[in-house]
Coordinates of C-alpha atoms in Angstrom, one line a residue:
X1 CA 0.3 -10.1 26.0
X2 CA 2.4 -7.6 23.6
X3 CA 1.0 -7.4 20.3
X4 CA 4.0 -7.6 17.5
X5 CA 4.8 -4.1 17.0
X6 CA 5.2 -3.8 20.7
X7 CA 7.4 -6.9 20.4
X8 CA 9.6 -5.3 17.4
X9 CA 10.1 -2.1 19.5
X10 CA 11.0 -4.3 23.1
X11 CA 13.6 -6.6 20.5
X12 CA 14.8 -3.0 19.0
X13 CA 15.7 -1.3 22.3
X14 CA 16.9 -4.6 23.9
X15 CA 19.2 -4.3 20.4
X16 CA 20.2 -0.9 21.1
X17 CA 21.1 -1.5 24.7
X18 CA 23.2 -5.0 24.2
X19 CA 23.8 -5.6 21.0
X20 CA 25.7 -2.4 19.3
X21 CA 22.7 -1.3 17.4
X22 CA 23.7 2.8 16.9
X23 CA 21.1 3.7 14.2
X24 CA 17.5 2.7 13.8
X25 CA 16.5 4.9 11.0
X26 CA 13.4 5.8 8.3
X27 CA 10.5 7.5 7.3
X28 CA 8.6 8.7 10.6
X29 CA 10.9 6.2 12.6
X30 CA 12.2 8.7 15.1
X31 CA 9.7 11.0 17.1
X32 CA 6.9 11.7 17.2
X33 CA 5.1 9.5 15.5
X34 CA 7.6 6.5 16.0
X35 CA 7.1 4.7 12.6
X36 CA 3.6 4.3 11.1
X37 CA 3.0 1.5 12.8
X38 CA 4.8 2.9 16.3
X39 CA 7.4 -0.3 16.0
X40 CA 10.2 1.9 16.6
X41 CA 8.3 4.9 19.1
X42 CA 10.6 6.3 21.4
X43 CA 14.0 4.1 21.0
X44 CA 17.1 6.8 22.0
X45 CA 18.8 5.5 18.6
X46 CA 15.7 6.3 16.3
X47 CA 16.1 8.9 13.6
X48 CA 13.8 10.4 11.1
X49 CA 15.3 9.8 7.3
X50 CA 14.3 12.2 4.1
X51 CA 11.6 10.2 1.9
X52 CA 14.4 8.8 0.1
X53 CA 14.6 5.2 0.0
X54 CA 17.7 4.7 -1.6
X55 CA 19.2 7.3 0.6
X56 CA 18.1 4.9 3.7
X57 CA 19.3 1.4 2.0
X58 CA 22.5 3.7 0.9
X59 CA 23.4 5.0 4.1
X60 CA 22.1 1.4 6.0
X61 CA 25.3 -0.1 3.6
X62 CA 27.3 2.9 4.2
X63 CA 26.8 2.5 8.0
X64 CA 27.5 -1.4 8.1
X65 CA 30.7 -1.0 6.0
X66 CA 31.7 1.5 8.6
X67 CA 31.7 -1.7 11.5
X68 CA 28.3 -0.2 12.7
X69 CA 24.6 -2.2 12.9
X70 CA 22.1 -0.1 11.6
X71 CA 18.7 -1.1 11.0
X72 CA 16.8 0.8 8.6
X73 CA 12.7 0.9 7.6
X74 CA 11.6 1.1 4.8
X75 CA 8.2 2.2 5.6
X76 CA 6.1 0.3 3.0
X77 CA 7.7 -2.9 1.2
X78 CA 5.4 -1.3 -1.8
X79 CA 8.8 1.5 -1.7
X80 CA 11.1 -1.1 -1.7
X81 CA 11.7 -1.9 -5.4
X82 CA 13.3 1.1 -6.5
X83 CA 16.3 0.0 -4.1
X84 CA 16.9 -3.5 -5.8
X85 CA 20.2 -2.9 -7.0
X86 CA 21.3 -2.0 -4.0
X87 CA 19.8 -4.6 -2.0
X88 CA 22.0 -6.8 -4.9
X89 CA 25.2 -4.9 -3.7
X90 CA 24.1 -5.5 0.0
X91 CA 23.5 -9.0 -0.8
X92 CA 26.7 -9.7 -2.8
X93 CA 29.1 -7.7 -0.5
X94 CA 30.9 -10.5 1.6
X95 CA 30.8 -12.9 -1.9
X96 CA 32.4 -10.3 -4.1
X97 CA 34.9 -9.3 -1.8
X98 CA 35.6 -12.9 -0.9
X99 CA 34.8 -12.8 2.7
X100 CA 36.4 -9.7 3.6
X101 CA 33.8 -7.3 4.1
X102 CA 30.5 -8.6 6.3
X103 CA 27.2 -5.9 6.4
X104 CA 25.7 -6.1 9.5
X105 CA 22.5 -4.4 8.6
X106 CA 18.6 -5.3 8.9
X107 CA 16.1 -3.8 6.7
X108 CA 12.4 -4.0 8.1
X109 CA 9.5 -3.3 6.0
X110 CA 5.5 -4.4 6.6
X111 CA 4.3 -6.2 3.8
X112 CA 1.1 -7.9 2.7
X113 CA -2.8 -7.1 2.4
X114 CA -5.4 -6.6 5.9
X115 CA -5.3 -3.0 6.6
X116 CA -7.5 -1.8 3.2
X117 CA -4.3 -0.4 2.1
X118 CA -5.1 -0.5 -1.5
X119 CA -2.3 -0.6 -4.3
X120 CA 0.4 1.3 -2.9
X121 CA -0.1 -0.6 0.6
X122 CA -0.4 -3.8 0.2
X123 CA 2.2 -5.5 -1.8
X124 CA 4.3 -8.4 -0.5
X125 CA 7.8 -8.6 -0.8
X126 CA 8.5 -12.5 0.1
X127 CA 9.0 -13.5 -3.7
X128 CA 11.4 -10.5 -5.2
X129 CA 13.4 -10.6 -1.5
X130 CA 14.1 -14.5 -2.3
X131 CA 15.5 -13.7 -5.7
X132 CA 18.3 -11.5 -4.4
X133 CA 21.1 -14.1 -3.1
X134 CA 23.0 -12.8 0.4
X135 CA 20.2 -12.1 2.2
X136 CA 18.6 -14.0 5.4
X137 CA 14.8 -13.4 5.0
X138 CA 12.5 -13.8 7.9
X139 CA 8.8 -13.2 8.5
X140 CA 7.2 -13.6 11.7
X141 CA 3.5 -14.6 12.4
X142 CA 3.4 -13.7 16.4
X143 CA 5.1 -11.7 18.8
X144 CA 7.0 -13.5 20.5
X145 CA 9.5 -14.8 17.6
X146 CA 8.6 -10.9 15.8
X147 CA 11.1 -10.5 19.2
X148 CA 12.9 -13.5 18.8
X149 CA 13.9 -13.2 15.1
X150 CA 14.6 -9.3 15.5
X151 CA 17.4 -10.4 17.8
X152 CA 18.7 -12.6 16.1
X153 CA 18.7 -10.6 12.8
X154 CA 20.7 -7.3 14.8
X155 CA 23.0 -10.4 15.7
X156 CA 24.0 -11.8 12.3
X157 CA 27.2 -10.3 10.5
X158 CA 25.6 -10.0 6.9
X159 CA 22.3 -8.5 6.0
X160 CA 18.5 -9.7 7.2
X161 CA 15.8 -8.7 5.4
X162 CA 12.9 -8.6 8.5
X163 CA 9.2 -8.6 6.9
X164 CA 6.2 -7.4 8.9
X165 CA 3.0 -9.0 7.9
X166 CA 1.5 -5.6 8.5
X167 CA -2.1 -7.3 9.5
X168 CA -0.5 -9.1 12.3
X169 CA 1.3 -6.2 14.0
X170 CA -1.6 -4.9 16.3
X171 CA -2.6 -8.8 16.9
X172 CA -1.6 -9.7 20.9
X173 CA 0.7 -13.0 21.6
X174 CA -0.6 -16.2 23.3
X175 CA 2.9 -16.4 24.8
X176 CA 4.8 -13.8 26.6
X177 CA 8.2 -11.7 25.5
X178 CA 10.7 -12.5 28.4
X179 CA 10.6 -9.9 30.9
X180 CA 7.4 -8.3 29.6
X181 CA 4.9 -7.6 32.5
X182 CA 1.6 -9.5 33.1
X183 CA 0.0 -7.0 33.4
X184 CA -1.0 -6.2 29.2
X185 CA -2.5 -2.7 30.3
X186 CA 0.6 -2.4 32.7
X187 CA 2.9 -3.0 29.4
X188 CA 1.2 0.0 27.8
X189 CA 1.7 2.4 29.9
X190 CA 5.3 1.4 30.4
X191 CA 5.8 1.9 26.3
X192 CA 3.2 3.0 24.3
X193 CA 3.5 6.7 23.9
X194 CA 0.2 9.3 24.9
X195 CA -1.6 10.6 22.4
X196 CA -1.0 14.5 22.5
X197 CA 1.8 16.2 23.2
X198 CA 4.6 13.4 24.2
X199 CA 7.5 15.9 24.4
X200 CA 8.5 15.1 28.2
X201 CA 6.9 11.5 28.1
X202 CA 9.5 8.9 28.6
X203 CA 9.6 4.9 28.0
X204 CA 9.5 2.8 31.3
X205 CA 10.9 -0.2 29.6
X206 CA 10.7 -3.3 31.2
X207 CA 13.5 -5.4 32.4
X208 CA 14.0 -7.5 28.6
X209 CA 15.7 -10.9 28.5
X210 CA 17.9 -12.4 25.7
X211 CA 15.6 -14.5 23.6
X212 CA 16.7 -15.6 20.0
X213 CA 15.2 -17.5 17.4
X214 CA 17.4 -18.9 15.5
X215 CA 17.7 -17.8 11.6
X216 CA 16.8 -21.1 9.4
X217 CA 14.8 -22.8 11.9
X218 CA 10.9 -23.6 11.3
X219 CA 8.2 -24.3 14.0
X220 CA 5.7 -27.2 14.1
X221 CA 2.7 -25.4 15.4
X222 CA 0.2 -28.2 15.0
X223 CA 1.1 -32.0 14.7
X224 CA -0.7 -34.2 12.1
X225 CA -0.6 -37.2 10.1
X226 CA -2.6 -36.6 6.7
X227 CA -1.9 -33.2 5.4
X228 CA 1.8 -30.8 5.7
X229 CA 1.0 -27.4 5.4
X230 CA 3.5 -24.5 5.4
X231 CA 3.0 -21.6 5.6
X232 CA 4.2 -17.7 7.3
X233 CA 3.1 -14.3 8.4
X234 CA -0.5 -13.4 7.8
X235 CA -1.7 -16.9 6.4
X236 CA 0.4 -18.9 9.3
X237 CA -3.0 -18.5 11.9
X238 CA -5.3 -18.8 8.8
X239 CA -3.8 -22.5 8.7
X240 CA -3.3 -22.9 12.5
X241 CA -7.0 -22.4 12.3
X242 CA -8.2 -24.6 9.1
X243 CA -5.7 -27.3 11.3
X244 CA -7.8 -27.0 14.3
X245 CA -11.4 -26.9 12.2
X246 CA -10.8 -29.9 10.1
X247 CA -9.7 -32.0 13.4
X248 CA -13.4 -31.9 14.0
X249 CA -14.2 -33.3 10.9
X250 CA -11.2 -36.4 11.5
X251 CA -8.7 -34.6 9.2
X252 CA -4.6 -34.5 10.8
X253 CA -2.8 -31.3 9.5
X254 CA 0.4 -30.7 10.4
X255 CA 1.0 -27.0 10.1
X256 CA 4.7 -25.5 10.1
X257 CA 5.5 -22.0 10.6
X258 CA 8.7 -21.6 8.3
X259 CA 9.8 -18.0 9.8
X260 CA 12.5 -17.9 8.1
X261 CA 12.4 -17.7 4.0
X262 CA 16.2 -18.0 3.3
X263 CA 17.9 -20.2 4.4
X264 CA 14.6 -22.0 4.8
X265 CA 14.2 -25.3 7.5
X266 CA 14.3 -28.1 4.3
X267 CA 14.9 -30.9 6.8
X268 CA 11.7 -30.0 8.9
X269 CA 9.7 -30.0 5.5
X270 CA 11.1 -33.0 4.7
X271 CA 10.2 -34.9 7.5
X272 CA 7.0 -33.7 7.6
X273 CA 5.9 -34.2 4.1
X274 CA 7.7 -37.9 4.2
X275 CA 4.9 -38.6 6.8
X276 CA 1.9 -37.4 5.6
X277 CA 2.3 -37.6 1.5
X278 CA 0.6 -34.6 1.4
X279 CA 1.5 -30.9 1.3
X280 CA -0.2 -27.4 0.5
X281 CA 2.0 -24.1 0.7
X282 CA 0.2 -21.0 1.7
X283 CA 1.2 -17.6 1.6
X284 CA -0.2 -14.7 0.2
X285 CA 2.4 -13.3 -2.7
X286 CA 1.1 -13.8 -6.4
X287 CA 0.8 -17.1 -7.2
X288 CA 3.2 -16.8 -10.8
X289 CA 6.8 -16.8 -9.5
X290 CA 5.8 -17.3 -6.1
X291 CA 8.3 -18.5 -3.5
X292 CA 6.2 -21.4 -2.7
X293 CA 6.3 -22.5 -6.1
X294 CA 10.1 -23.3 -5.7
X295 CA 9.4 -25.2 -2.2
X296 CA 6.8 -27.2 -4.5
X297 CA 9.7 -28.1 -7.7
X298 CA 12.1 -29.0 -5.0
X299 CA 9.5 -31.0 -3.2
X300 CA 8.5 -32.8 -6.6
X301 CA 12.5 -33.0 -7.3
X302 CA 13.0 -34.6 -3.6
X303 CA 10.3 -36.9 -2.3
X304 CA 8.4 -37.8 -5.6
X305 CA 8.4 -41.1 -4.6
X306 CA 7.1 -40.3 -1.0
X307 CA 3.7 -38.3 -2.2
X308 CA 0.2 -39.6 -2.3
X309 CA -1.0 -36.6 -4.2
X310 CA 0.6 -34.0 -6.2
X311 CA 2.1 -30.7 -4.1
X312 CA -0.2 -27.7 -4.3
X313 CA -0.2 -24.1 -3.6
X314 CA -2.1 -21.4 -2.6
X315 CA -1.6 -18.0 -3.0
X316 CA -2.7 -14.2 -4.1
X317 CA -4.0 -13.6 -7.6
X318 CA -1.8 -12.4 -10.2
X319 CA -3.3 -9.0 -10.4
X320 CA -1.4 -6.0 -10.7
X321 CA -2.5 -4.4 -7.0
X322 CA -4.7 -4.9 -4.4
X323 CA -8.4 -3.1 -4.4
X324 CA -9.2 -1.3 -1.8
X325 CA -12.9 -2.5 -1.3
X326 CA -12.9 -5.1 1.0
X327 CA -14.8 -7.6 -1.5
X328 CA -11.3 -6.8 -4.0
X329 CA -9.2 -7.5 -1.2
X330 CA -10.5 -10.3 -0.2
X331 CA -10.9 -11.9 -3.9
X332 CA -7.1 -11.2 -4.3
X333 CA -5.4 -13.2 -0.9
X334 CA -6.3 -16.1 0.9
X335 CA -8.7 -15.7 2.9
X336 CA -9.9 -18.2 5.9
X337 CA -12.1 -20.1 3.4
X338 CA -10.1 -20.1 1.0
X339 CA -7.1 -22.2 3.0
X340 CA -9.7 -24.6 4.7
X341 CA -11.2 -26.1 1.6
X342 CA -7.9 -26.4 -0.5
X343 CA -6.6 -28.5 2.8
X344 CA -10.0 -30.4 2.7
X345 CA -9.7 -30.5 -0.9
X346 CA -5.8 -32.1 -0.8
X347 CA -6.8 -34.1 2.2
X348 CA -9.4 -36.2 0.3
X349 CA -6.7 -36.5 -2.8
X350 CA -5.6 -40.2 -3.0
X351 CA -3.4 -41.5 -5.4

């Protein structure tokens, strides 16, 4: 199975071959080194930028006013927030303009904690991108919608903010990309550049299908009764796993994979929390401001009447950075522990 920055690079050339994409640009995006993370390593449209992230946001908006579909890294979401009022611009292009002008542009940047990436690597990005109207925001937690969502996002006629949960992107699939081989060691060969000199090492892509996920739609990735739990990214297996741990001990958790943060999939929350009374949102931004906290006012706003106990979150400290010693980083997201006991914890809640 491709692991998810395999999956981002299969979506990107698929992009580049069928869907118009002209320009996948950034810090170390081109060759050799193929992004930090290689999700871009040896695709024919990949360019190396300056370290200049509002020349790459700039010239992604420049591009996409030209009719063009660029998508441009930014290589660390922790480099993002000197760009925001452009990403405002970017956002409020086809509103201001009154549907004249569309931006066809994706910006992807990893974001979150689980490499030991200390302050300047670690930040998320979920809360600040959901405060800047215009934008689709989507976060994948496997590969195969990491390929899915990509697509769609080089697709869409306005701007797509695409967020790595950086501590997924070497994790394998359970499911496989359409087209990819079965053959996992097969796949790296195919794609995955030498170490060394790579100067007359080609890709042997495979033959990629079409697959989209659709922008706006969430995934039930475990069905239960007592509990809803959404969640995304990095803490979506921590809760796939608390789901299938607490079934052993008679608890029903129904887990939901949002994927995409704006517009968000309200009706399968709804439905979901209408049945069980119950619901915890997980996800590893600070907890004051937090994107989940709006998902829990609208839920109080909504289905009061429908809840057996009140709707929690869980989420990173409010601490400036991230520590670089493991105990630090730990202490600062939530961890596996952490997101079984606060679904134990909201399980045994009764009204």
């Amino acid at each position: 199975m491709a692991n998810m920055a395999q999956a981002v690079r299969m979506a990107l050339h698929y992009a580049e071959e069928h869907l118009g994409v002209m320009d996948i640009f950034g810090e170390d995006v081109g060759m050799p080194l193929g992004g930090v993370f290689t999700a871009t390593q040896s695709l024919k449209t990949a360019w190396n930028s300056p370290l200049d992230e509002r020349g790459i946001i700039g010239t992604a908006i420049g591009l996409a006013m030209a009719g063009q579909r660029p998508v441009a890294e930014i290589q660390f979401a922790d480099y993002i927030y000197n760009t925001i009022d452009l990403l405002k611009i970017a956002g409020n292009t086809l509103w201001s303009t009154n549907g004249d002008w569309n931006l066809p542009m994706v910006v992807k940047t990893p974001v979150g904690s689980g490499i030991r990436g200390s302050i300047y690597h670690s930040h998320s990005f979920d809360a600040t991108a959901t405060h800047i109207p215009g934008w689709k925001i989507v976060m994948p937690s496997n590969p195969l919608d990491a390929y899915g969502l990509m697509i769609s996002a080089c697709q869409d006629l306005n701007p797509v903010m695409y967020l790595e949960p950086k501590a997924l992107l070497r994790v394998k699939g359970e499911e496989r990309i359409p087209g990819e081989p079965d053959d996992d060691r097969q796949l790296s060969k195919m794609i995955d550049a030498p170490l060394g000199d790579r100067s007359a090492w080609k890709p042997q892509w495979p033959a990629l299908e079409a697959y989209a996920v659709p922008i706006g739609k969430g995934k039930v990735v475990r069905e239960g009764t007592q509990v809803t739990v959404v969640s995304y990214g990095r803490t979506l297996p921590l809760c796939a796993k608390a789901a299938d741990t607490l079934r052993e001990e008679g608890v029903s958790v129904e887990v939901i994979d949002l994927r995409t943060l704006w517009p968000y999939d309200w009706d399968l929350l709804k439905s979901s929390i209408e049945k069980t009374g119950r619901v915890l949102y997980v996800n590893e931004d600070t907890e004051v401001t937090n994107f989940g906290e709006h998902l829990v006012r609208r839920t109080v706003e909504e289905l009061f009447y429908k809840l057996l106990a009140p709707p929690r979150l869980l989420a990173g400290k409010f601490v400036p950075g991230i520590g670089l010693a493991d105990t630090l980083e730990m202490a600062s997201v939530p961890q596996q522990a952490d997101v079984t006991q606060s679904i134990r914890s909201l399980a045994a809640e009764e009204p």
